[in-house]
mmCIF file of C-alpha atoms in Angstrom:
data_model
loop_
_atom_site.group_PDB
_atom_site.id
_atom_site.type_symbol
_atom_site.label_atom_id
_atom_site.label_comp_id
_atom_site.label_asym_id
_atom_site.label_seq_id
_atom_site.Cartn_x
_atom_site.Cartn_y
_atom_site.Cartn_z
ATOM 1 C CA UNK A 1 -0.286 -10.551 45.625
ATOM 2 C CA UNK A 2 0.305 -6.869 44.366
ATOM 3 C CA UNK A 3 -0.562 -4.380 47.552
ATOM 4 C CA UNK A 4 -1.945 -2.360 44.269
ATOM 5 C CA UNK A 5 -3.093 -3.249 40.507
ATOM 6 C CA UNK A 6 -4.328 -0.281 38.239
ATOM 7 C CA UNK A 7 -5.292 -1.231 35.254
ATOM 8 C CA UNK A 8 -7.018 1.078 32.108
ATOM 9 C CA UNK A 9 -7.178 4.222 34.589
ATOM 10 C CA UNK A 10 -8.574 7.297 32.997
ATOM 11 C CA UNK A 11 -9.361 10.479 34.367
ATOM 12 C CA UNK A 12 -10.722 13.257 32.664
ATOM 13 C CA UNK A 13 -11.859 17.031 32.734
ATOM 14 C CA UNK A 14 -13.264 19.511 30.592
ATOM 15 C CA UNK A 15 -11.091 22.148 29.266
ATOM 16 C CA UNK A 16 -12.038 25.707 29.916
ATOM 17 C CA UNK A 17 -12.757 27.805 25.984
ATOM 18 C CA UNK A 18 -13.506 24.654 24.085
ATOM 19 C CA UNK A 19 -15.518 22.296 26.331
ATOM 20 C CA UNK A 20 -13.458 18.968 24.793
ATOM 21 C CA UNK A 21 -12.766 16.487 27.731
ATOM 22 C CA UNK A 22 -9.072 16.346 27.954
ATOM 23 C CA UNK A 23 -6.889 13.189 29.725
ATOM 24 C CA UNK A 24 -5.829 14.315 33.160
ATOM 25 C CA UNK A 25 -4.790 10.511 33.577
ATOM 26 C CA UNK A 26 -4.543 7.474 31.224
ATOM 27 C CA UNK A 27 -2.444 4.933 33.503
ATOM 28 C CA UNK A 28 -2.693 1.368 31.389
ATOM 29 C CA UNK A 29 -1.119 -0.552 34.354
ATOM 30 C CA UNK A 30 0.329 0.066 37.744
ATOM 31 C CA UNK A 31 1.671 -2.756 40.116
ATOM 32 C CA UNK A 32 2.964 -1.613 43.398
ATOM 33 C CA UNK A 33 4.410 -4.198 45.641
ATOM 34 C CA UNK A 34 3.401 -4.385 49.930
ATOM 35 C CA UNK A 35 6.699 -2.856 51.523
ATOM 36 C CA UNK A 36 7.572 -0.996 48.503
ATOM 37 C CA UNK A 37 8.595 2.675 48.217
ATOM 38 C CA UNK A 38 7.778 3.806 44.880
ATOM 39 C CA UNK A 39 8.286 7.971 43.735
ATOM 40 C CA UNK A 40 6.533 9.328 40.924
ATOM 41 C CA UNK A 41 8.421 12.137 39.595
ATOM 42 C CA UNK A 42 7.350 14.976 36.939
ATOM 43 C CA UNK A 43 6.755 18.762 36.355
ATOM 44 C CA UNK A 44 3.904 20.656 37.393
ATOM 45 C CA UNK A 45 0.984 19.479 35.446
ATOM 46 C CA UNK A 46 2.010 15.859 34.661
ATOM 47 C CA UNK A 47 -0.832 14.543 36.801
ATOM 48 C CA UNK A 48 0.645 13.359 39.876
ATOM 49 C CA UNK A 49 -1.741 14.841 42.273
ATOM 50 C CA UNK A 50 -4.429 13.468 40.178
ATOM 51 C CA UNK A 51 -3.173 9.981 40.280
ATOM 52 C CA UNK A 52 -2.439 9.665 44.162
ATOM 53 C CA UNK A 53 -5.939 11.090 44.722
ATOM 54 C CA UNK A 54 -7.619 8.301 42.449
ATOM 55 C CA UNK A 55 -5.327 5.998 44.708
ATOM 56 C CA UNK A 56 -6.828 6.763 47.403
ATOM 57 C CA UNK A 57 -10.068 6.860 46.383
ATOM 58 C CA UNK A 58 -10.986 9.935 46.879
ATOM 59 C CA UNK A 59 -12.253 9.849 43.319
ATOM 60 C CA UNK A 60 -14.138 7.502 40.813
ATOM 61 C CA UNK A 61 -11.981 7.271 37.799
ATOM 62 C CA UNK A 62 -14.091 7.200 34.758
ATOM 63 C CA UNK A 63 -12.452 4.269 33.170
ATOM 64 C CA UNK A 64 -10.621 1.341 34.349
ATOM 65 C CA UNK A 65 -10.368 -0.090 37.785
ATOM 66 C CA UNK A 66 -8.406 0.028 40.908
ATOM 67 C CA UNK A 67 -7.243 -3.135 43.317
ATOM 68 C CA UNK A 68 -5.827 -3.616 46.628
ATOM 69 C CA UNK A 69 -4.786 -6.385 47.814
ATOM 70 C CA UNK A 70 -7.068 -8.223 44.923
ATOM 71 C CA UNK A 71 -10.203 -6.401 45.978
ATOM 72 C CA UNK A 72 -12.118 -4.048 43.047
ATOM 73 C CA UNK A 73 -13.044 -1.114 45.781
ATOM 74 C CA UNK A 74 -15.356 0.765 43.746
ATOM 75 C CA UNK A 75 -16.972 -2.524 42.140
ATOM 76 C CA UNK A 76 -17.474 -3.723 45.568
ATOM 77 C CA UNK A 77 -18.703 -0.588 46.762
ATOM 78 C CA UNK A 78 -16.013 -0.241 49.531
ATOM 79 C CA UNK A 79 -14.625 3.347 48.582
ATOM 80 C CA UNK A 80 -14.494 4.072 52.170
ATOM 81 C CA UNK A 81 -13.046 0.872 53.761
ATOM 82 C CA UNK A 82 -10.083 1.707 51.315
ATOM 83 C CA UNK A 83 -9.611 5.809 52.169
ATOM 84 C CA UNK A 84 -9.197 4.240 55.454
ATOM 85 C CA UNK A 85 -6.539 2.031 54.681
ATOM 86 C CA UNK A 86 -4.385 4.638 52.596
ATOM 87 C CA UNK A 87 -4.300 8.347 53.988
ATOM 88 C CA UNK A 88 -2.920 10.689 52.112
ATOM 89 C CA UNK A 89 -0.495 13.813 52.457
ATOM 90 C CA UNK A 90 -1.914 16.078 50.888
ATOM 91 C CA UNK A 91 0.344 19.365 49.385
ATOM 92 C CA UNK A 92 -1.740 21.827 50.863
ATOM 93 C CA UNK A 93 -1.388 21.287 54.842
ATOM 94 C CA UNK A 94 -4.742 21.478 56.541
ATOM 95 C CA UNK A 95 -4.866 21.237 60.298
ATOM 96 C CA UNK A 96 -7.565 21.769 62.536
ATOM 97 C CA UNK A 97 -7.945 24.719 64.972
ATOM 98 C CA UNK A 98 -7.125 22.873 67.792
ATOM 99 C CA UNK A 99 -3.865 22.222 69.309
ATOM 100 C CA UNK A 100 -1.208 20.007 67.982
ATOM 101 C CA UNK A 101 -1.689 16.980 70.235
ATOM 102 C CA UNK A 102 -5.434 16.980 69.312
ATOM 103 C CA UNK A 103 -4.417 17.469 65.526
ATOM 104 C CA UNK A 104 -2.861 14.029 65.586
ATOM 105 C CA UNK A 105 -5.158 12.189 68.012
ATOM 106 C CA UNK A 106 -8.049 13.315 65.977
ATOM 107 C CA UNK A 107 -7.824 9.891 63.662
ATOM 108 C CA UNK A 108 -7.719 7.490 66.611
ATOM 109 C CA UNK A 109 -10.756 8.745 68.262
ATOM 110 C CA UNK A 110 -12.656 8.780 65.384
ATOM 111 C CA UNK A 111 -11.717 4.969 65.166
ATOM 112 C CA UNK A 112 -13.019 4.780 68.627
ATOM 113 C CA UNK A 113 -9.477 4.401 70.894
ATOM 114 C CA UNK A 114 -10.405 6.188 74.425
ATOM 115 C CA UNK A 115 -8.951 9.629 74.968
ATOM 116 C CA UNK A 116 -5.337 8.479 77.157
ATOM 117 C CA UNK A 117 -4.673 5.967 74.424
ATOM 118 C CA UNK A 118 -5.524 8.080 71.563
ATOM 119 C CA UNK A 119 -2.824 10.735 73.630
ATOM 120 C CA UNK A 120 0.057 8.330 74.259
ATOM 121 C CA UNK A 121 0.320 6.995 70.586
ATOM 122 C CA UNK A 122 -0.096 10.829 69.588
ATOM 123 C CA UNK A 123 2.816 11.471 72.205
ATOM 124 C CA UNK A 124 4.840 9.137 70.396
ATOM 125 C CA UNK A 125 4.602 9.771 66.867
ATOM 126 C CA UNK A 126 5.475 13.888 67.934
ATOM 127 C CA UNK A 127 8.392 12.400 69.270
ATOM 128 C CA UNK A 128 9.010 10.768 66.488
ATOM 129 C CA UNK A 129 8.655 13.680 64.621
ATOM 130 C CA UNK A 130 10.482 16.163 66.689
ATOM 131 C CA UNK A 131 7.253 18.105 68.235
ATOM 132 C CA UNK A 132 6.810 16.625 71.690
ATOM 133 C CA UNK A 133 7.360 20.065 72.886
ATOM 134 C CA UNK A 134 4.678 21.707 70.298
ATOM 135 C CA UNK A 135 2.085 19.417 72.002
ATOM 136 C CA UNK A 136 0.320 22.271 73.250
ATOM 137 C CA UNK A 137 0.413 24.764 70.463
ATOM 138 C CA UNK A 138 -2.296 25.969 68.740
ATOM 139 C CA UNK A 139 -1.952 25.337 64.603
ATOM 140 C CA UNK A 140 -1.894 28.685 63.861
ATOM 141 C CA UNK A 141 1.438 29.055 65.695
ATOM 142 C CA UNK A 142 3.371 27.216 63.699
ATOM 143 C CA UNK A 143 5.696 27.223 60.945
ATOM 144 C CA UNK A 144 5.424 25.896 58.129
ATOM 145 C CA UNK A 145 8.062 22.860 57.578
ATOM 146 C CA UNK A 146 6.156 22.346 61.551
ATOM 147 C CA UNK A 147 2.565 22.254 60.268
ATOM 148 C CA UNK A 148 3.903 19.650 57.320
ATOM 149 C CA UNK A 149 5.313 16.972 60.206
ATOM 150 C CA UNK A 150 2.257 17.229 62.067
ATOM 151 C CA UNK A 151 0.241 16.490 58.768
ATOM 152 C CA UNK A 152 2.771 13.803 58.578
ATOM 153 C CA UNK A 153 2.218 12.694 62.283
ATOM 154 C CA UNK A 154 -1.295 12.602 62.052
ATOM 155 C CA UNK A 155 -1.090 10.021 59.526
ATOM 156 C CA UNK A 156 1.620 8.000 60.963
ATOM 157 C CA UNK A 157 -0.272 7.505 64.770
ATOM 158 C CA UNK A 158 -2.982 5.831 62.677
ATOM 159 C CA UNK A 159 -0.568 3.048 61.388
ATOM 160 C CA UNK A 160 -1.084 2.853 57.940
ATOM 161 C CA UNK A 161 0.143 -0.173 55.802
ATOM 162 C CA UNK A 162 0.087 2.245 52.959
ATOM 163 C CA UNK A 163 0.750 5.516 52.878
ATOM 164 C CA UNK A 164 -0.136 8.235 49.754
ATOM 165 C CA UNK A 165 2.177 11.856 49.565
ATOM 166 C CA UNK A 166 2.114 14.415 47.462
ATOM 167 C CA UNK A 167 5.322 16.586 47.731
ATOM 168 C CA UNK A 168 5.859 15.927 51.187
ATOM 169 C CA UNK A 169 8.547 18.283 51.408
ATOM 170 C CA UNK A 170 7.492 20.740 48.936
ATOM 171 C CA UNK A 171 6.990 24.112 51.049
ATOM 172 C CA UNK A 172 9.607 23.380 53.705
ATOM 173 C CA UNK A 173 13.103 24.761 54.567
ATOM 174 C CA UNK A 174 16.383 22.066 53.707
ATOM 175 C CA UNK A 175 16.207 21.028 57.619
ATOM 176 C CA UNK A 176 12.743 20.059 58.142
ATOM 177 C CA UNK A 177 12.980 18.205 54.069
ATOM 178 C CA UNK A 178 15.759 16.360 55.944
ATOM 179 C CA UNK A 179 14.167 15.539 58.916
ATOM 180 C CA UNK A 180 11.004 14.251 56.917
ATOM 181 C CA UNK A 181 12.598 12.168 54.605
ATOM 182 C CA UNK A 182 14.613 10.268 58.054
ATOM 183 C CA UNK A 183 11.199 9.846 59.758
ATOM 184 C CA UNK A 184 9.568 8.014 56.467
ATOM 185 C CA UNK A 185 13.164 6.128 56.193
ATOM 186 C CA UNK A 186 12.663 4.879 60.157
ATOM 187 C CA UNK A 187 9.101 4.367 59.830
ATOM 188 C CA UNK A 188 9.176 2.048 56.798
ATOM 189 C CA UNK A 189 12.179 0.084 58.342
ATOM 190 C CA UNK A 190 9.693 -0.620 61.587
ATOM 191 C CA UNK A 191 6.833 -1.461 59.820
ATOM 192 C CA UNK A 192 7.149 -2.168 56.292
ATOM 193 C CA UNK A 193 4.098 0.217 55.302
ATOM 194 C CA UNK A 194 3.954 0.833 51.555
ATOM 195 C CA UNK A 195 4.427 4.198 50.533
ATOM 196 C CA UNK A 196 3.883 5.824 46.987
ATOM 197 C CA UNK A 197 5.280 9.889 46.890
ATOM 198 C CA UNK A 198 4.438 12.034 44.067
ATOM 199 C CA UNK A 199 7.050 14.924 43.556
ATOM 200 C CA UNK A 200 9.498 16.503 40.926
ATOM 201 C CA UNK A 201 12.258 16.391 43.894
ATOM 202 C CA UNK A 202 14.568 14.080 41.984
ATOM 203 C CA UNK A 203 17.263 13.681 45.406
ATOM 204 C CA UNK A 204 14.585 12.984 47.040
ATOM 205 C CA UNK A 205 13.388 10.169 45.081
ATOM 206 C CA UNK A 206 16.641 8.483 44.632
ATOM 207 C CA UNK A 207 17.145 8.635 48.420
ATOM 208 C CA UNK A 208 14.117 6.929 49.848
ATOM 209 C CA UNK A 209 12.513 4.485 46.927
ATOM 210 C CA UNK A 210 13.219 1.477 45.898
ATOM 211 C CA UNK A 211 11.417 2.464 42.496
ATOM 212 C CA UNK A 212 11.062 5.729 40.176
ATOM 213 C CA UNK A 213 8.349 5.992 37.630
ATOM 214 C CA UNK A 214 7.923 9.333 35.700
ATOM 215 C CA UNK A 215 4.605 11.003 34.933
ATOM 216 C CA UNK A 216 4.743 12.933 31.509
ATOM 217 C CA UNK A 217 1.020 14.336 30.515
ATOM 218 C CA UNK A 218 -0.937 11.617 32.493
ATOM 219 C CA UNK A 219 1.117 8.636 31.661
ATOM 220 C CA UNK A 220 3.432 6.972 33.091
ATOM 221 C CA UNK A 221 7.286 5.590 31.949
ATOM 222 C CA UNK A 222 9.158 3.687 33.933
ATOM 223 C CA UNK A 223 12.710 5.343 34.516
ATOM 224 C CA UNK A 224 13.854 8.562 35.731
ATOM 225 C CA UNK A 225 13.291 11.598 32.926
ATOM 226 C CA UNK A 226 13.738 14.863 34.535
ATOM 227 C CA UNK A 227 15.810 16.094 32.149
ATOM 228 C CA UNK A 228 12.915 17.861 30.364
ATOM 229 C CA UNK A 229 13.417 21.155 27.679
ATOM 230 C CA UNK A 230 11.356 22.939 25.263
ATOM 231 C CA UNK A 231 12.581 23.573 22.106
ATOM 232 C CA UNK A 232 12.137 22.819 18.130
ATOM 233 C CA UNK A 233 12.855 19.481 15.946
ATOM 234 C CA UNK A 234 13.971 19.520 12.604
ATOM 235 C CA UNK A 235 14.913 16.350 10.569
ATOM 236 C CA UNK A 236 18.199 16.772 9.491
ATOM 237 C CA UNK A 237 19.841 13.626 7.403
ATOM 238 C CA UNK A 238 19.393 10.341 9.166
ATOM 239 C CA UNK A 239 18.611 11.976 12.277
ATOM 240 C CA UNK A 240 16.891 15.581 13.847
ATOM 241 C CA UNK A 241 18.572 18.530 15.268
ATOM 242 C CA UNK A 242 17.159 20.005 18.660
ATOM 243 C CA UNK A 243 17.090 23.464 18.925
ATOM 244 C CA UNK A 244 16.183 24.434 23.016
ATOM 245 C CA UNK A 245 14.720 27.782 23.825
ATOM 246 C CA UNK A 246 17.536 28.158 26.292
ATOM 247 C CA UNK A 247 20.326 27.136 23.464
ATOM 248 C CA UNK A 248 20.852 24.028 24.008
ATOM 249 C CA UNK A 249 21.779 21.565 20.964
ATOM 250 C CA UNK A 250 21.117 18.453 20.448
ATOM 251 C CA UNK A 251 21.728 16.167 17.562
ATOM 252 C CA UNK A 252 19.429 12.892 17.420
ATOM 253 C CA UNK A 253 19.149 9.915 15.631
ATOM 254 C CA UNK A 254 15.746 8.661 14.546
ATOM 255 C CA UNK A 255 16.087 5.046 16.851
ATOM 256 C CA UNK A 256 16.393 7.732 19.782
ATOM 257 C CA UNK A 257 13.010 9.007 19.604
ATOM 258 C CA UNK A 258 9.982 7.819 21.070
ATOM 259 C CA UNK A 259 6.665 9.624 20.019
ATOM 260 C CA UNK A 260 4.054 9.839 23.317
ATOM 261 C CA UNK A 261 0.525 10.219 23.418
ATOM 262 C CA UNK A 262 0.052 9.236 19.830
ATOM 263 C CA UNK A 263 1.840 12.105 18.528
ATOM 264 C CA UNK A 264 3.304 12.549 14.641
ATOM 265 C CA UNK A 265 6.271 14.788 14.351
ATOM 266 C CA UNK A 266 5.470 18.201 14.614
ATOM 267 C CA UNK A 267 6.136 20.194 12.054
ATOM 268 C CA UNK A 268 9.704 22.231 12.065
ATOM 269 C CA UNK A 269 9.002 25.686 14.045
ATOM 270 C CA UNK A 270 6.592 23.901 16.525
ATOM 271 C CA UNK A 271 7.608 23.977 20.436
ATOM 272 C CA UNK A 272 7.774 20.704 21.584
ATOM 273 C CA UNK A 273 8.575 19.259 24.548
ATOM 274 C CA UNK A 274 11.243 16.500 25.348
ATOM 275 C CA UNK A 275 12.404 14.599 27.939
ATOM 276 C CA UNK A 276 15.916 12.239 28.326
ATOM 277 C CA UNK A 277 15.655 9.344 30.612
ATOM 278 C CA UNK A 278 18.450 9.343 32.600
ATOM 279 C CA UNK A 279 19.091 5.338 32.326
ATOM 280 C CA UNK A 280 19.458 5.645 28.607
ATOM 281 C CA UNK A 281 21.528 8.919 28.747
ATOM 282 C CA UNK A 282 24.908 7.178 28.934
ATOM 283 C CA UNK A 283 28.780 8.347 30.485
ATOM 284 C CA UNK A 284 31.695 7.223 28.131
ATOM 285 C CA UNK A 285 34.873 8.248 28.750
ATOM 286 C CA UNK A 286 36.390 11.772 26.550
ATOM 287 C CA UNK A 287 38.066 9.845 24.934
ATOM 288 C CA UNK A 288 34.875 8.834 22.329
ATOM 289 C CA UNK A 289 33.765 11.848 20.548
ATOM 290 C CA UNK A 290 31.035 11.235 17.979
ATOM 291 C CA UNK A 291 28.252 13.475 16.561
ATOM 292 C CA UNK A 292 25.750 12.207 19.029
ATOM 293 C CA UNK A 293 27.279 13.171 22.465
ATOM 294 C CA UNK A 294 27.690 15.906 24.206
ATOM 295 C CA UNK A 295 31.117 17.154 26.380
ATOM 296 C CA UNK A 296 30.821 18.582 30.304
ATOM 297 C CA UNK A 297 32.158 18.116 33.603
ATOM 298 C CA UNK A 298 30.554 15.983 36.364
ATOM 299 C CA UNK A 299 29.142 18.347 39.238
ATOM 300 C CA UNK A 300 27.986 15.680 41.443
ATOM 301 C CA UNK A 301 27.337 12.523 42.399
ATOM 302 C CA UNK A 302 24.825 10.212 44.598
ATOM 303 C CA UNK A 303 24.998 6.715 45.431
ATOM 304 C CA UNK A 304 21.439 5.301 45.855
ATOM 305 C CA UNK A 305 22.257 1.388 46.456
ATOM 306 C CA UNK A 306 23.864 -0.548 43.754
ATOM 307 C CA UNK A 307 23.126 2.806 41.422
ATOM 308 C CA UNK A 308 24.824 6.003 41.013
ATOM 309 C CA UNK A 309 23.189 9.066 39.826
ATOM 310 C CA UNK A 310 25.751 12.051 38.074
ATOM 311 C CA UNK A 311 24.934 15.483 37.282
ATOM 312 C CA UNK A 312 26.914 16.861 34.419
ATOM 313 C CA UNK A 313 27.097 20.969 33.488
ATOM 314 C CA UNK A 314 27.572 20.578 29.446
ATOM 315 C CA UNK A 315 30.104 23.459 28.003
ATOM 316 C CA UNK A 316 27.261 25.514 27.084
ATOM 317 C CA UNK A 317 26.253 25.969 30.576
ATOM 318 C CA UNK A 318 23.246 23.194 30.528
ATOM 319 C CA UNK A 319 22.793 20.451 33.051
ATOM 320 C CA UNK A 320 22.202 16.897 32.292
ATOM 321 C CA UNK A 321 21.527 14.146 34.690
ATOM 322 C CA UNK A 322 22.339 10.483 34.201
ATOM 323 C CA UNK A 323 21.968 7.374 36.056
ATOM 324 C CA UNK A 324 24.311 4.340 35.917
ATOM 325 C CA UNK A 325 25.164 1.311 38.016
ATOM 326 C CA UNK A 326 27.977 1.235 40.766
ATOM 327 C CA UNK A 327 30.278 -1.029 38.780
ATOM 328 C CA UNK A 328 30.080 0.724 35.634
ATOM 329 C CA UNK A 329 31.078 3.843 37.491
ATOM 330 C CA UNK A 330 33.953 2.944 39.120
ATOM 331 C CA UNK A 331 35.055 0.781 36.115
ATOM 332 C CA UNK A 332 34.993 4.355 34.118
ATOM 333 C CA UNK A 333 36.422 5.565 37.372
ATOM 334 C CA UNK A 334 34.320 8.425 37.592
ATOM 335 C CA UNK A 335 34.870 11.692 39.844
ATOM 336 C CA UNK A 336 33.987 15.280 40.252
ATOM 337 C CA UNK A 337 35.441 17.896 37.486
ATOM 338 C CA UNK A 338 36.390 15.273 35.622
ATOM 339 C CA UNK A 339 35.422 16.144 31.600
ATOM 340 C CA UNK A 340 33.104 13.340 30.243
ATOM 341 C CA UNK A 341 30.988 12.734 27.506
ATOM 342 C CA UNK A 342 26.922 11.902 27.165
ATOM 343 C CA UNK A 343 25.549 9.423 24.848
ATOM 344 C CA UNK A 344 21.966 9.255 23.896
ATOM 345 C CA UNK A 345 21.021 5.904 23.389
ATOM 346 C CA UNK A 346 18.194 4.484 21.641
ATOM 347 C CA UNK A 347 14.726 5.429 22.906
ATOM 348 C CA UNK A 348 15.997 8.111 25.425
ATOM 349 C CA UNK A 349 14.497 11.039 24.269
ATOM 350 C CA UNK A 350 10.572 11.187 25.003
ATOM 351 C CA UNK A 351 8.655 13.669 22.140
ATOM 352 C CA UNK A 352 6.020 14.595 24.438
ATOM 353 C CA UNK A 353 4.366 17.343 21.843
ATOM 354 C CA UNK A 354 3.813 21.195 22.402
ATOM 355 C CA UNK A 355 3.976 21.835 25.601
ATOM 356 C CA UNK A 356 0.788 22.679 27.366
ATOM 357 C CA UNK A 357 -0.825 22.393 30.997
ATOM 358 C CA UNK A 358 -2.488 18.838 30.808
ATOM 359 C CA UNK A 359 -4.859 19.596 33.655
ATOM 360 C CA UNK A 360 -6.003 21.483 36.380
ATOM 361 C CA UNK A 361 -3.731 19.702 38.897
ATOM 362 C CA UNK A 362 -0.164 18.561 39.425
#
């Protein structure tokens, strides 16, 4: 059985000027597995604050429902059971004016564990987290990457199966980011607790999940497509021409284009948005120019399991990312500064439409 099952989720709001109710969400299905770590990536505004909040039911979505484990929580009226079951990590860190041991104790005696219980499992996660010696600090005392991990330890002492962040790691310097990401690594190895992250930290993603969806205006696409620009399309022959505000250039054949949210190709001096998954934004060797790649050097690389993910800084100064198995890396035998080329293969590029905030949250 799925841990989650989202099915015909809609969320909406009512845009400020004309009063229309826009999409904030429109998920048509969502399947996440018990013991799986799945990242949600996307830019400001894509809606991924908006969909870990609906998972974890802090709100009613107006369409659609929600299961875990097989149960409908808001048909069965057990909105609360759930929020119990899946705390969230909020972006903005609240803590409590109290100290920091009392901070993360505070879940466990409101589930009724006595006060020198509720303190040693508090003592324990702070270790865990590398504050055993903040015990005693007030919240106001602290930095920020410090208030974050207690946030973080106050939801770990409560033992969650499942576990909801948004941009864990968003405000904090590299060292605490690090630190973070090793605690959710060592956690889920002990105790197999699903996790779901929302964030447009593309490392981090690749380094902790076993999955990576993107969210692009409230819907999701399975795959990886940070590479995101804003630019014009004009048809051209069999194929478009991308013009980016930056300069980039891209030439396009039609089977590479996928139209989202229903859109019809904008007319030729409109700003759209588009964005390249990187599975389906391909390495070949030099050696196989055609109109449809592009030539760079490869900046870096990142082995995430059987998967490597390249970063590649075009001639024109642009960066691409792409995303390949192990195998077919070394069988290009792939390293840094080597000169490559980038092929767009069919259905990479995502027309999102003219880029505009999609709703009040990220």
């Amino acid at each position: 059985m799925e841990r989650y099952q989202l099915e015909g989720i809609v969320r909406q709001y009512r845009e400020s000027g004309t009063g229309r109710m826009v999409d904030a969400l429109r998920v048509t299905q969502l399947e996440v597995k018990p013991g799986e770590i799945l990242a949600v990536v996307g830019h400001n505004g894509s809606g991924k604050s908006t969909l870990l909040e609906t998972m974890a039911f802090l709100h009613k979505p107006d369409e659609g429902r929600i299961l875990l484990d097989g149960q409908d929580v808001w048909a069965e009226g057990k909105p609360l059971d759930a929020r119990r079951r899946c705390p969230i990590l909020l972006q903005k860190t609240v803590l409590f004016k109290t100290s920091v041991l009392k901070n993360v104790m505070y879940g466990l005696r409101l589930r009724g564990l006595r006060r020198d219980e509720a303190g040693r499992r508090a003592e324990n996660v702070l270790r865990l987290v590398g504050l055993e010696r903040l015990a005693h600090r007030r919240h106001r005392e602290l930095s920020g990457g410090e208030r974050q991990r207690v946030a973080l330890a106050r939801a770990l002492v409560l033992e969650p199966e499942i576990l909801l962040m948004d941009e864990p790691t968003a405000h904090v310097d590299r060292a605490n980011e690090l630190l973070i990401e090793e605690v959710i690594r060592e956690m889920h190895a002990r105790t197999g607790m699903t996790v779901v992250m929302a964030g447009h930290n593309a490392r981090q993603a690749m380094t902790l999940a076993d999955r990576i969806v993107t969210m692009l205006s409230g819907r999701l696409i399975e795959g990886t497509m940070d590479n995101l620009f804003t630019g014009t399309l004009r048809a051209e022959d069999d194929g478009f021409v991308f013009h980016g505000e930056t300069g980039l250039l891209l030439q396009l054949a039609s089977e590479a284009i996928v139209l989202e949210n229903g859109n019809a190709l904008p007319p030729p001096d409109e700003p759209v948005q588009i964005a390249i998954d990187t599975d389906l934004l391909k390495i070949v060797a030099a050696e196989e120019p055609t109109v449809e790649t592009l030539k760079g050097k490869v900046e870096s690389i990142r082995r995430h399991g059987d998967r490597c993910r390249l970063r590649v800084r075009l001639d024109e100064g642009h960066r691409l990312r792409s995303e390949m198995t192990f195998s077919e890396y070394q069988r290009l035998n792939i390293n840094l500064g080597i000169t490559v080329r980038l092929r767009i293969a069919e259905g990479a590029v995502r027309l999102i439409g003219t880029p505009r905030a999609t709703g009040p949250e990220s």
